Amino acid sequence: YSANQSMCPFVRESVETNSFYLAFQPCIGAEERQIRSILLEYIDEFRRLPPFDPHLQHKKCLLVVFPDIPESQANVLDIVHEDAKTRFVEAGLRIGQFHPRCDVRGIHNPAFRAARGPYPLVAIRNMEVHDIVFLSDWKHLDWFAEYNARYGERFRQPESLDETGTGLLPYFLKAREAYVKKAKINPAAI
């Protein structure tokens, strides 16, 4: 992050409101079960961090840094991320892994490796309405169910959506269609 650029639009507000937290987990190598266990403990820890006002929750961010994971083994965060993501989504949180070899691509530019960074870390923040674009891997039905429980009502009347909502509507409709198909339910039920 710098004053004139940032990867994530939430970073600047988070830093400016003292809602940006760092946790370092030194002496932790690339042991998958240990990393998963540590990350899952941060669900409750994240909830204990201010701000608590519902209108300020989107500003809170926590980076869990694993400085001793060797670059050659940093892909362990990809595995742990995949395994732990459902628990974070169920808690209303968004989780993302970053490391020097991460191959996660940009949503709008697949040539851009959006999650590459100099240190192995996992970012945690509250789920927001725009996260429908990040939850587009609908192999997990519960991801859409959790998102829909929080934000689905916003998409019930497409004609009343603001510009942001209108841009997110295609993602929501695609996800809802996949959910309905996989869950074998009536679309009117959601």
Coordinates of N, CA, C and O in Angstrom, one line a residue:
Y1 N 0.8 -1.2 0.0 CA 0.0 0.0 0.0 C 0.9 1.2 0.0 O 1.9 1.3 0.7
S2 N 0.5 2.2 -0.8 CA 1.2 3.5 -0.7 C 0.0 4.5 -0.9 O -1.1 4.2 -1.2
A3 N 0.4 5.8 -0.7 CA -0.7 6.8 -0.7 C -1.4 7.0 -2.0 O -2.5 7.3 -2.1
N4 N -0.7 6.6 -3.1 CA -1.3 6.8 -4.4 C -1.7 5.5 -5.1 O -2.1 5.6 -6.2
Q5 N -1.6 4.4 -4.4 CA -2.0 3.2 -5.1 C -2.3 2.1 -4.0 O -1.7 2.1 -2.9
S6 N -3.1 1.2 -4.3 CA -3.4 0.0 -3.5 C -4.0 -1.1 -4.3 O -4.7 -0.8 -5.3
M7 N -3.8 -2.3 -3.9 CA -4.3 -3.4 -4.5 C -5.8 -3.6 -4.2 O -6.6 -4.0 -5.0
C8 N -6.2 -3.3 -3.0 CA -7.5 -3.5 -2.5 C -8.1 -2.2 -2.1 O -7.5 -1.5 -1.4
P9 N -9.3 -1.9 -2.6 CA -9.9 -0.6 -2.2 C -10.2 -0.4 -0.7 O -10.4 0.7 -0.2
F10 N -10.2 -1.5 0.1 CA -10.4 -1.4 1.5 C -9.2 -1.1 2.3 O -9.3 -0.6 3.4
V11 N -8.0 -1.2 1.7 CA -6.8 -1.0 2.5 C -6.7 0.4 3.0 O -6.4 0.6 4.2
R12 N -6.8 1.4 2.1 CA -6.7 2.8 2.6 C -7.6 3.1 3.8 O -7.1 3.6 4.8
E13 N -8.9 2.8 3.7 CA -9.8 3.1 4.8 C -9.4 2.4 6.0 O -9.5 2.9 7.1
S14 N -9.0 1.1 5.9 CA -8.6 0.3 7.0 C -7.4 0.9 7.7 O -7.4 1.1 8.9
V15 N -6.4 1.4 7.0 CA -5.2 2.0 7.6 C -5.6 3.3 8.2 O -5.2 3.6 9.3
E16 N -6.3 4.1 7.5 CA -6.7 5.5 8.0 C -7.5 5.5 9.2 O -7.6 6.4 10.0
T17 N -8.3 4.4 9.5 CA -9.1 4.3 10.6 C -8.6 3.4 11.7 O -9.3 3.0 12.7
N18 N -7.3 3.1 11.6 CA -6.6 2.2 12.6 C -7.4 0.9 12.7 O -7.5 0.3 13.9
S19 N -7.9 0.3 11.6 CA -8.6 -0.9 11.6 C -7.8 -2.0 10.9 O -8.4 -3.0 10.4
F20 N -6.6 -1.8 10.6 CA -5.7 -2.7 9.9 C -4.8 -3.4 10.9 O -4.0 -2.7 11.5
Y21 N -4.9 -4.7 10.9 CA -4.1 -5.4 11.9 C -3.2 -6.4 11.3 O -3.5 -7.0 10.2
L22 N -2.1 -6.6 11.9 CA -1.1 -7.6 11.5 C -0.8 -8.6 12.6 O -0.7 -8.2 13.8
A23 N -0.7 -9.8 12.3 CA -0.4 -10.9 13.2 C 0.7 -11.7 12.6 O 0.6 -12.1 11.4
F24 N 1.8 -11.9 13.3 CA 2.9 -12.7 12.8 C 3.0 -14.0 13.4 O 2.9 -14.1 14.7
Q25 N 3.2 -15.0 12.6 CA 3.3 -16.4 13.1 C 4.7 -16.9 12.8 O 4.8 -17.7 11.8
P26 N 5.7 -16.5 13.5 CA 7.1 -17.0 13.2 C 7.2 -18.4 13.7 O 6.4 -18.9 14.4
C27 N 8.2 -19.0 13.2 CA 8.6 -20.4 13.6 C 7.5 -21.4 13.1 O 7.4 -22.5 13.7
I28 N 6.7 -21.0 12.2 CA 5.7 -21.9 11.6 C 6.2 -22.2 10.2 O 6.3 -21.3 9.3
G29 N 6.5 -23.4 9.9 CA 6.9 -23.8 8.6 C 5.7 -24.1 7.7 O 4.7 -23.6 7.9
A30 N 5.9 -25.0 6.8 CA 4.9 -25.3 5.8 C 4.0 -26.5 6.2 O 3.6 -27.3 5.4
E31 N 3.8 -26.7 7.5 CA 2.9 -27.8 8.0 C 1.5 -27.4 7.9 O 1.0 -26.6 8.6
E32 N 0.8 -28.1 6.9 CA -0.6 -27.8 6.6 C -1.5 -27.8 7.7 O -2.3 -26.8 7.9
R33 N -1.6 -28.8 8.5 CA -2.5 -28.9 9.6 C -2.3 -27.8 10.7 O -3.2 -27.3 11.2
Q34 N -1.1 -27.5 10.9 CA -0.8 -26.5 11.9 C -1.2 -25.1 11.4 O -1.8 -24.3 12.2
I35 N -1.0 -24.8 10.2 CA -1.4 -23.5 9.6 C -2.9 -23.4 9.6 O -3.5 -22.4 10.0
R36 N -3.6 -24.5 9.2 CA -5.1 -24.5 9.2 C -5.6 -24.2 10.6 O -6.5 -23.4 10.8
S37 N -5.1 -24.9 11.6 CA -5.5 -24.8 13.0 C -5.3 -23.3 13.4 O -6.2 -22.7 14.1
I38 N -4.2 -22.7 13.1 CA -3.9 -21.4 13.5 C -4.9 -20.4 12.9 O -5.4 -19.5 13.5
L39 N -5.1 -20.6 11.6 CA -6.0 -19.7 10.9 C -7.4 -19.8 11.4 O -8.1 -18.7 11.6
L40 N -7.9 -21.0 11.7 CA -9.3 -21.1 12.2 C -9.4 -20.4 13.5 O -10.5 -19.9 13.8
E41 N -8.4 -20.3 14.3 CA -8.4 -19.6 15.6 C -8.6 -18.1 15.4 O -9.2 -17.4 16.2
Y42 N -8.2 -17.6 14.2 CA -8.3 -16.2 13.9 C -9.8 -15.8 13.6 O -10.1 -14.6 13.5
I43 N -10.7 -16.7 13.4 CA -12.1 -16.3 13.2 C -12.6 -15.6 14.4 O -13.1 -14.5 14.3
D44 N -12.4 -16.2 15.6 CA -12.8 -15.5 16.8 C -12.0 -14.3 17.2 O -12.5 -13.3 17.6
E45 N -10.7 -14.4 16.9 CA -9.8 -13.3 17.2 C -10.2 -12.1 16.3 O -10.3 -10.9 16.8
F46 N -10.6 -12.3 15.1 CA -11.0 -11.2 14.2 C -12.2 -10.5 14.8 O -12.3 -9.3 14.8
R47 N -13.2 -11.3 15.3 CA -14.4 -10.7 15.8 C -14.2 -9.9 17.1 O -14.9 -9.0 17.4
R48 N -13.1 -10.2 17.8 CA -12.8 -9.4 19.0 C -12.1 -8.1 18.7 O -11.9 -7.3 19.6
L49 N -11.7 -7.9 17.5 CA -11.0 -6.6 17.2 C -12.0 -5.5 16.8 O -13.0 -5.8 16.1
P50 N -11.7 -4.3 17.2 CA -12.5 -3.2 16.8 C -12.3 -2.8 15.4 O -11.2 -3.2 14.8
P51 N -13.1 -2.1 14.7 CA -14.4 -1.5 15.2 C -15.5 -2.5 15.3 O -15.5 -3.5 14.6
F52 N -16.5 -2.2 16.2 CA -17.6 -3.1 16.4 C -18.9 -2.6 15.8 O -19.8 -3.3 15.6
D53 N -18.9 -1.3 15.5 CA -20.1 -0.7 14.8 C -20.3 -1.3 13.5 O -19.4 -1.4 12.6
P54 N -21.5 -1.8 13.2 CA -21.8 -2.5 12.0 C -21.5 -1.7 10.7 O -21.2 -2.2 9.7
H55 N -21.6 -0.4 10.8 CA -21.3 0.5 9.7 C -19.8 0.7 9.4 O -19.5 1.2 8.4
L56 N -19.0 0.2 10.3 CA -17.6 0.4 10.2 C -16.9 -1.0 10.0 O -15.7 -1.0 9.8
Q57 N -17.6 -2.1 10.0 CA -17.1 -3.4 9.9 C -16.3 -3.6 8.6 O -15.3 -4.3 8.6
H58 N -16.7 -3.0 7.5 CA -16.0 -3.1 6.3 C -14.6 -2.6 6.3 O -13.8 -2.9 5.4
K59 N -14.3 -1.8 7.3 CA -12.9 -1.2 7.3 C -11.9 -2.1 8.0 O -10.7 -1.9 8.0
K60 N -12.4 -3.2 8.7 CA -11.5 -4.0 9.5 C -10.8 -5.1 8.6 O -11.5 -5.7 7.8
C61 N -9.5 -5.2 8.8 CA -8.7 -6.2 8.0 C -7.6 -6.7 8.9 O -7.0 -6.0 9.7
L62 N -7.3 -8.0 8.8 CA -6.3 -8.7 9.5 C -5.4 -9.5 8.6 O -5.9 -10.3 7.8
L63 N -4.1 -9.2 8.6 CA -3.2 -10.0 7.8 C -2.4 -10.9 8.8 O -1.9 -10.5 9.8
V64 N -2.5 -12.2 8.5 CA -1.7 -13.2 9.3 C -0.5 -13.6 8.4 O -0.7 -14.2 7.4
V65 N 0.6 -13.2 8.9 CA 1.9 -13.4 8.1 C 2.6 -14.6 8.7 O 2.8 -14.7 9.9
F66 N 3.1 -15.4 7.7 CA 3.9 -16.6 8.1 C 5.3 -16.4 7.5 O 5.6 -17.0 6.4
P67 N 6.2 -15.7 8.2 CA 7.5 -15.3 7.6 C 8.4 -16.5 7.4 O 9.4 -16.4 6.6
D68 N 8.2 -17.6 8.1 CA 9.1 -18.7 8.0 C 8.7 -19.8 7.0 O 9.3 -20.9 7.0
I69 N 7.6 -19.6 6.3 CA 7.3 -20.6 5.2 C 8.2 -20.3 4.1 O 8.2 -19.2 3.5
P70 N 9.0 -21.3 3.7 CA 10.0 -21.1 2.6 C 9.2 -20.8 1.3 O 8.1 -21.4 1.0
E71 N 9.7 -20.0 0.4 CA 9.0 -19.7 -0.8 C 8.7 -20.9 -1.6 O 7.7 -21.0 -2.2
S72 N 9.6 -21.9 -1.6 CA 9.4 -23.1 -2.4 C 8.2 -23.9 -1.9 O 7.7 -24.8 -2.6
Q73 N 7.8 -23.7 -0.6 CA 6.6 -24.4 -0.1 C 5.4 -23.5 0.2 O 4.5 -23.9 0.9
A74 N 5.5 -22.3 -0.3 CA 4.4 -21.3 0.0 C 3.0 -21.7 -0.5 O 2.0 -21.3 0.0
N75 N 3.0 -22.6 -1.5 CA 1.7 -23.1 -2.0 C 0.9 -23.8 -1.0 O -0.3 -24.1 -1.2
V76 N 1.5 -24.1 0.2 CA 0.7 -24.7 1.3 C -0.4 -23.8 1.6 O -1.5 -24.2 2.0
L77 N -0.2 -22.5 1.5 CA -1.3 -21.5 1.8 C -2.5 -21.7 0.8 O -3.6 -21.4 1.2
D78 N -2.2 -22.1 -0.4 CA -3.3 -22.3 -1.4 C -4.2 -23.5 -0.9 O -5.4 -23.5 -1.0
I79 N -3.5 -24.5 -0.4 CA -4.2 -25.7 0.1 C -5.0 -25.4 1.3 O -6.2 -25.8 1.4
V80 N -4.4 -24.7 2.2 CA -5.1 -24.3 3.5 C -6.2 -23.4 3.2 O -7.3 -23.5 3.8
H81 N -6.0 -22.5 2.3 CA -7.1 -21.5 1.9 C -8.3 -22.3 1.4 O -9.4 -22.0 1.8
E82 N -8.1 -23.2 0.5 CA -9.2 -24.0 -0.1 C -9.9 -24.8 1.0 O -11.1 -24.8 1.0
D83 N -9.2 -25.3 1.9 CA -9.8 -26.1 3.0 C -10.5 -25.3 4.0 O -11.5 -25.7 4.5
A84 N -10.0 -24.1 4.3 CA -10.6 -23.3 5.4 C -11.6 -22.3 4.9 O -12.3 -21.8 5.8
K85 N -11.7 -22.1 3.7 CA -12.5 -21.0 3.1 C -14.0 -21.2 3.6 O -14.7 -20.2 4.0
T86 N -14.5 -22.4 3.5 CA -15.9 -22.6 3.9 C -16.2 -22.1 5.3 O -17.2 -21.5 5.6
R87 N -15.3 -22.5 6.3 CA -15.5 -22.0 7.7 C -15.5 -20.5 7.8 O -16.3 -20.0 8.5
F88 N -14.7 -19.8 7.0 CA -14.6 -18.4 7.0 C -15.9 -17.8 6.4 O -16.5 -16.9 7.0
V89 N -16.3 -18.4 5.3 CA -17.6 -17.9 4.7 C -18.7 -18.1 5.6 O -19.6 -17.2 5.8
E90 N -18.8 -19.2 6.3 CA -19.9 -19.4 7.2 C -19.9 -18.4 8.4 O -20.9 -18.1 8.9
A91 N -18.7 -17.9 8.7 CA -18.6 -16.9 9.7 C -18.8 -15.5 9.2 O -18.7 -14.5 9.9
G92 N -19.1 -15.4 7.9 CA -19.3 -14.0 7.3 C -18.1 -13.3 7.0 O -18.0 -12.1 6.9
L93 N -17.0 -14.1 6.8 CA -15.7 -13.5 6.6 C -15.2 -13.9 5.2 O -15.5 -14.9 4.6
R94 N -14.3 -13.1 4.7 CA -13.6 -13.3 3.4 C -12.1 -13.6 3.8 O -11.5 -12.9 4.6
I95 N -11.5 -14.6 3.1 CA -10.2 -15.0 3.4 C -9.5 -15.1 2.0 O -10.1 -15.5 1.0
G96 N -8.2 -14.6 2.0 CA -7.5 -14.7 0.7 C -6.0 -15.0 1.1 O -5.5 -14.4 2.0
Q97 N -5.4 -15.8 0.2 CA -4.0 -16.1 0.5 C -3.1 -15.3 -0.5 O -3.5 -15.1 -1.6
F98 N -1.9 -15.0 0.0 CA -1.0 -14.2 -0.8 C 0.4 -14.8 -0.6 O 0.8 -15.1 0.6
H99 N 1.2 -15.0 -1.6 CA 2.6 -15.4 -1.5 C 3.3 -15.3 -2.8 O 2.7 -15.0 -3.8
P100 N 4.6 -15.4 -2.8 CA 5.4 -15.1 -4.0 C 5.1 -16.0 -5.2 O 5.3 -15.6 -6.3
R101 N 4.5 -17.2 -5.0 CA 4.2 -18.1 -6.1 C 2.7 -18.2 -6.4 O 2.3 -19.1 -7.2
C102 N 1.9 -17.4 -5.7 CA 0.5 -17.6 -5.9 C 0.0 -17.4 -7.3 O 0.4 -16.4 -8.0
D103 N -0.8 -18.3 -7.8 CA -1.3 -18.2 -9.2 C -2.7 -17.7 -9.3 O -3.3 -17.8 -10.3
V104 N -3.3 -17.1 -8.2 CA -4.6 -16.6 -8.3 C -4.6 -15.4 -9.3 O -3.8 -14.5 -9.2
R105 N -5.6 -15.4 -10.2 CA -5.6 -14.4 -11.3 C -6.6 -13.3 -11.0 O -7.5 -13.5 -10.2
G106 N -6.4 -12.2 -11.6 CA -7.3 -11.1 -11.4 C -8.7 -11.4 -12.0 O -8.8 -12.1 -13.0
I107 N -9.7 -10.9 -11.4 CA -11.1 -11.1 -11.8 C -11.3 -10.5 -13.2 O -11.8 -11.2 -14.1
H108 N -10.8 -9.3 -13.5 CA -11.0 -8.7 -14.8 C -9.8 -8.8 -15.7 O -10.0 -8.4 -16.9
N109 N -8.7 -9.2 -15.2 CA -7.5 -9.4 -16.0 C -6.8 -10.7 -15.7 O -6.0 -10.7 -14.8
P110 N -7.2 -11.8 -16.3 CA -6.6 -13.1 -16.0 C -5.1 -13.2 -16.2 O -4.5 -14.1 -15.6
A111 N -4.5 -12.3 -16.9 CA -3.0 -12.3 -17.0 C -2.3 -11.8 -15.7 O -1.2 -12.0 -15.5
F112 N -3.1 -11.0 -14.9 CA -2.6 -10.4 -13.7 C -2.7 -11.4 -12.5 O -3.7 -11.9 -12.2
R113 N -1.5 -11.7 -11.9 CA -1.5 -12.6 -10.8 C -1.7 -11.7 -9.5 O -0.8 -11.2 -8.9
A114 N -3.0 -11.6 -9.2 CA -3.4 -10.6 -8.2 C -3.0 -10.9 -6.8 O -3.0 -10.1 -5.9
A115 N -2.7 -12.2 -6.5 CA -2.3 -12.5 -5.1 C -0.9 -12.8 -4.9 O -0.5 -13.5 -3.9
R116 N 0.0 -12.3 -5.8 CA 1.4 -12.5 -5.5 C 1.9 -11.4 -4.6 O 1.5 -10.2 -4.8
G117 N 2.7 -11.8 -3.7 CA 3.3 -10.8 -2.8 C 4.6 -11.3 -2.2 O 4.9 -12.5 -2.4
P118 N 5.4 -10.5 -1.6 CA 6.7 -10.9 -1.1 C 6.7 -11.8 0.1 O 7.7 -12.5 0.3
Y119 N 5.6 -11.8 0.8 CA 5.6 -12.7 2.0 C 4.4 -13.6 2.0 O 3.3 -13.2 1.6
P120 N 4.5 -14.8 2.6 CA 3.3 -15.7 2.7 C 2.4 -15.1 3.8 O 2.8 -14.9 4.9
L121 N 1.2 -14.9 3.4 CA 0.2 -14.4 4.4 C -1.2 -14.7 4.0 O -1.5 -15.1 2.8
V122 N -2.1 -14.5 4.9 CA -3.5 -14.7 4.7 C -4.2 -13.5 5.1 O -4.0 -13.0 6.3
A123 N -5.1 -12.9 4.3 CA -5.8 -11.7 4.7 C -7.2 -12.1 5.1 O -7.8 -13.0 4.4
I124 N -7.7 -11.5 6.1 CA -9.1 -11.8 6.6 C -9.8 -10.4 6.7 O -9.3 -9.5 7.2
R125 N -11.1 -10.4 6.2 CA -11.9 -9.3 6.4 C -13.4 -9.7 6.4 O -13.6 -10.9 6.1
N126 N -14.3 -8.8 6.7 CA -15.7 -9.2 6.7 C -16.2 -9.3 5.2 O -15.7 -8.6 4.3
M127 N -17.1 -10.2 5.0 CA -17.7 -10.4 3.7 C -18.5 -9.1 3.4 O -19.2 -8.5 4.2
E128 N -18.4 -8.7 2.1 CA -19.1 -7.5 1.6 C -19.9 -7.9 0.4 O -19.7 -8.9 -0.2
V129 N -20.8 -7.0 0.0 CA -21.7 -7.3 -1.1 C -20.9 -7.6 -2.4 O -21.3 -8.5 -3.1
H130 N -19.8 -6.9 -2.6 CA -19.1 -7.2 -3.9 C -18.4 -8.5 -3.9 O -17.9 -9.0 -4.9
D131 N -18.3 -9.2 -2.8 CA -17.6 -10.5 -2.7 C -18.3 -11.6 -3.5 O -17.7 -12.7 -3.7
I132 N -19.4 -11.3 -4.1 CA -20.0 -12.3 -5.0 C -19.0 -12.7 -6.1 O -19.0 -13.8 -6.6
V133 N -18.2 -11.7 -6.5 CA -17.2 -12.0 -7.6 C -16.1 -13.0 -7.1 O -15.6 -13.7 -7.9
F134 N -15.8 -13.0 -5.8 CA -14.8 -13.9 -5.3 C -15.4 -15.2 -4.9 O -14.6 -16.2 -4.7
L135 N -16.7 -15.3 -4.7 CA -17.3 -16.5 -4.3 C -17.9 -17.2 -5.6 O -18.8 -18.0 -5.5
S136 N -17.3 -16.9 -6.7 CA -17.9 -17.4 -8.0 C -17.5 -18.9 -8.2 O -18.0 -19.5 -9.2
D137 N -16.7 -19.5 -7.4 CA -16.4 -20.9 -7.5 C -17.5 -21.6 -6.7 O -17.4 -21.9 -5.5
W138 N -18.5 -22.0 -7.4 CA -19.7 -22.4 -6.7 C -19.7 -23.9 -6.5 O -20.8 -24.5 -6.4
K139 N -18.6 -24.5 -6.4 CA -18.5 -26.0 -6.1 C -19.0 -26.2 -4.7 O -19.3 -27.3 -4.3
H140 N -19.0 -25.2 -3.9 CA -19.5 -25.3 -2.5 C -20.8 -24.6 -2.4 O -20.9 -23.4 -2.4
L141 N -21.9 -25.3 -2.3 CA -23.2 -24.7 -2.3 C -23.4 -23.8 -1.1 O -24.1 -22.8 -1.2
D142 N -22.8 -24.1 0.0 CA -23.0 -23.3 1.2 C -22.4 -21.9 1.0 O -22.8 -21.0 1.7
W143 N -21.4 -21.7 0.1 CA -20.9 -20.4 -0.1 C -22.0 -19.4 -0.6 O -22.1 -18.3 0.0
F144 N -22.7 -19.9 -1.6 CA -23.8 -19.0 -2.1 C -24.9 -18.8 -1.0 O -25.4 -17.8 -0.9
A145 N -25.2 -19.9 -0.3 CA -26.3 -19.8 0.7 C -25.9 -18.8 1.7 O -26.8 -18.0 2.2
E146 N -24.7 -18.7 2.2 CA -24.2 -17.8 3.2 C -24.3 -16.3 2.6 O -24.7 -15.4 3.3
Y147 N -23.8 -16.2 1.4 CA -23.8 -14.9 0.7 C -25.3 -14.4 0.5 O -25.6 -13.3 0.9
N148 N -26.1 -15.3 0.1 CA -27.5 -15.0 -0.2 C -28.2 -14.6 1.1 O -29.0 -13.6 1.1
A149 N -27.9 -15.2 2.2 CA -28.6 -14.9 3.4 C -28.2 -13.5 3.9 O -29.0 -12.8 4.5
R150 N -27.0 -13.0 3.5 CA -26.6 -11.7 3.9 C -27.0 -10.6 2.9 O -27.3 -9.5 3.3
Y151 N -26.9 -10.9 1.6 CA -27.0 -9.9 0.6 C -28.0 -10.2 -0.5 O -28.3 -9.3 -1.3
G152 N -28.6 -11.3 -0.5 CA -29.6 -11.7 -1.6 C -30.7 -10.7 -1.7 O -31.2 -10.5 -2.8
E153 N -31.2 -10.2 -0.6 CA -32.4 -9.3 -0.6 C -32.1 -8.1 -1.5 O -33.0 -7.6 -2.2
R154 N -30.9 -7.7 -1.6 CA -30.5 -6.5 -2.4 C -30.8 -6.7 -3.9 O -31.0 -5.8 -4.6
F155 N -30.8 -8.0 -4.3 CA -30.9 -8.3 -5.7 C -32.3 -8.7 -6.1 O -32.6 -9.0 -7.3
R156 N -33.2 -8.6 -5.2 CA -34.6 -9.1 -5.5 C -35.4 -8.1 -6.4 O -36.3 -8.5 -7.1
Q157 N -35.0 -6.8 -6.4 CA -35.6 -5.8 -7.2 C -34.5 -5.2 -8.1 O -34.0 -4.1 -7.7
P158 N -34.1 -5.8 -9.2 CA -33.0 -5.3 -10.0 C -33.1 -3.8 -10.4 O -32.2 -3.1 -10.6
E159 N -34.4 -3.4 -10.7 CA -34.6 -2.1 -11.1 C -34.2 -1.0 -10.1 O -34.0 0.2 -10.4
S160 N -34.1 -1.4 -8.8 CA -33.8 -0.4 -7.8 C -32.4 -0.4 -7.4 O -32.0 0.3 -6.4
L161 N -31.5 -1.2 -8.1 CA -30.1 -1.3 -7.7 C -29.4 0.0 -8.1 O -29.7 0.6 -9.1
D162 N -28.4 0.3 -7.3 CA -27.5 1.4 -7.7 C -26.5 0.9 -8.7 O -26.5 -0.3 -9.1
E163 N -25.5 1.7 -9.1 CA -24.6 1.4 -10.1 C -23.7 0.2 -9.7 O -23.5 -0.7 -10.5
T164 N -23.3 0.1 -8.5 CA -22.5 -1.0 -8.0 C -23.3 -2.3 -8.0 O -22.9 -3.3 -8.5
G165 N -24.6 -2.2 -7.5 CA -25.4 -3.4 -7.5 C -25.7 -3.9 -8.9 O -25.8 -5.1 -9.2
T166 N -25.9 -3.0 -9.8 CA -26.2 -3.3 -11.2 C -25.0 -4.1 -11.8 O -25.1 -5.1 -12.6
G167 N -23.8 -3.6 -11.5 CA -22.6 -4.3 -11.9 C -22.4 -5.7 -11.3 O -21.8 -6.6 -12.0
L168 N -22.9 -5.9 -10.1 CA -22.8 -7.2 -9.4 C -23.9 -8.1 -9.8 O -23.8 -9.4 -9.6
L169 N -25.0 -7.6 -10.3 CA -26.2 -8.4 -10.6 C -25.8 -9.7 -11.5 O -26.3 -10.8 -11.2
P170 N -25.1 -9.5 -12.6 CA -24.8 -10.7 -13.4 C -24.1 -11.8 -12.6 O -24.3 -13.0 -12.8
Y171 N -23.2 -11.4 -11.7 CA -22.5 -12.4 -10.9 C -23.4 -13.1 -10.0 O -23.4 -14.3 -9.8
F172 N -24.3 -12.3 -9.4 CA -25.3 -12.9 -8.5 C -26.2 -13.9 -9.2 O -26.5 -15.0 -8.8
L173 N -26.7 -13.4 -10.4 CA -27.7 -14.3 -11.1 C -27.0 -15.6 -11.6 O -27.6 -16.7 -11.5
K174 N -25.8 -15.5 -12.0 CA -25.0 -16.7 -12.4 C -24.8 -17.6 -11.3 O -25.0 -18.8 -11.4
A175 N -24.5 -17.1 -10.1 CA -24.3 -17.9 -8.9 C -25.6 -18.5 -8.5 O -25.6 -19.7 -8.1
R176 N -26.6 -17.7 -8.5 CA -27.9 -18.2 -8.1 C -28.4 -19.4 -9.0 O -28.9 -20.4 -8.5
E177 N -28.2 -19.2 -10.3 CA -28.5 -20.3 -11.2 C -27.8 -21.5 -10.9 O -28.3 -22.6 -10.9
A178 N -26.5 -21.4 -10.7 CA -25.7 -22.6 -10.4 C -26.1 -23.2 -9.1 O -26.2 -24.5 -9.0
Y179 N -26.5 -22.4 -8.1 CA -26.9 -22.9 -6.8 C -28.2 -23.7 -7.0 O -28.4 -24.8 -6.5
V180 N -29.2 -23.1 -7.7 CA -30.5 -23.7 -7.9 C -30.3 -25.1 -8.6 O -30.9 -26.0 -8.2
K181 N -29.4 -25.1 -9.6 CA -29.2 -26.3 -10.4 C -28.6 -27.4 -9.5 O -29.0 -28.5 -9.5
K182 N -27.6 -27.0 -8.7 CA -26.9 -28.0 -7.9 C -27.7 -28.5 -6.7 O -27.7 -29.6 -6.3
A183 N -28.4 -27.5 -6.1 CA -29.2 -27.8 -4.9 C -30.6 -28.4 -5.3 O -31.3 -28.9 -4.4
K184 N -30.9 -28.4 -6.6 CA -32.2 -28.9 -7.1 C -33.4 -28.3 -6.3 O -34.2 -29.1 -5.8
I185 N -33.4 -27.0 -6.3 CA -34.5 -26.3 -5.6 C -35.2 -25.4 -6.6 O -34.7 -25.0 -7.6
N186 N -36.4 -25.0 -6.2 CA -37.1 -24.0 -7.0 C -36.5 -22.6 -6.9 O -36.3 -22.2 -5.7
P187 N -36.2 -21.9 -8.0 CA -35.6 -20.6 -7.9 C -36.4 -19.6 -7.1 O -35.9 -18.7 -6.5
A188 N -37.7 -19.8 -7.0 CA -38.6 -18.9 -6.2 C -38.3 -19.0 -4.7 O -38.7 -18.2 -3.9
A189 N -37.7 -20.1 -4.4 CA -37.4 -20.4 -2.9 C -36.3 -19.6 -2.4 O -36.1 -19.5 -1.2
I190 N -35.5 -19.0 -3.3 CA -34.4 -18.1 -2.8 C -34.5 -16.7 -3.2 O -35.1 -16.3 -4.2

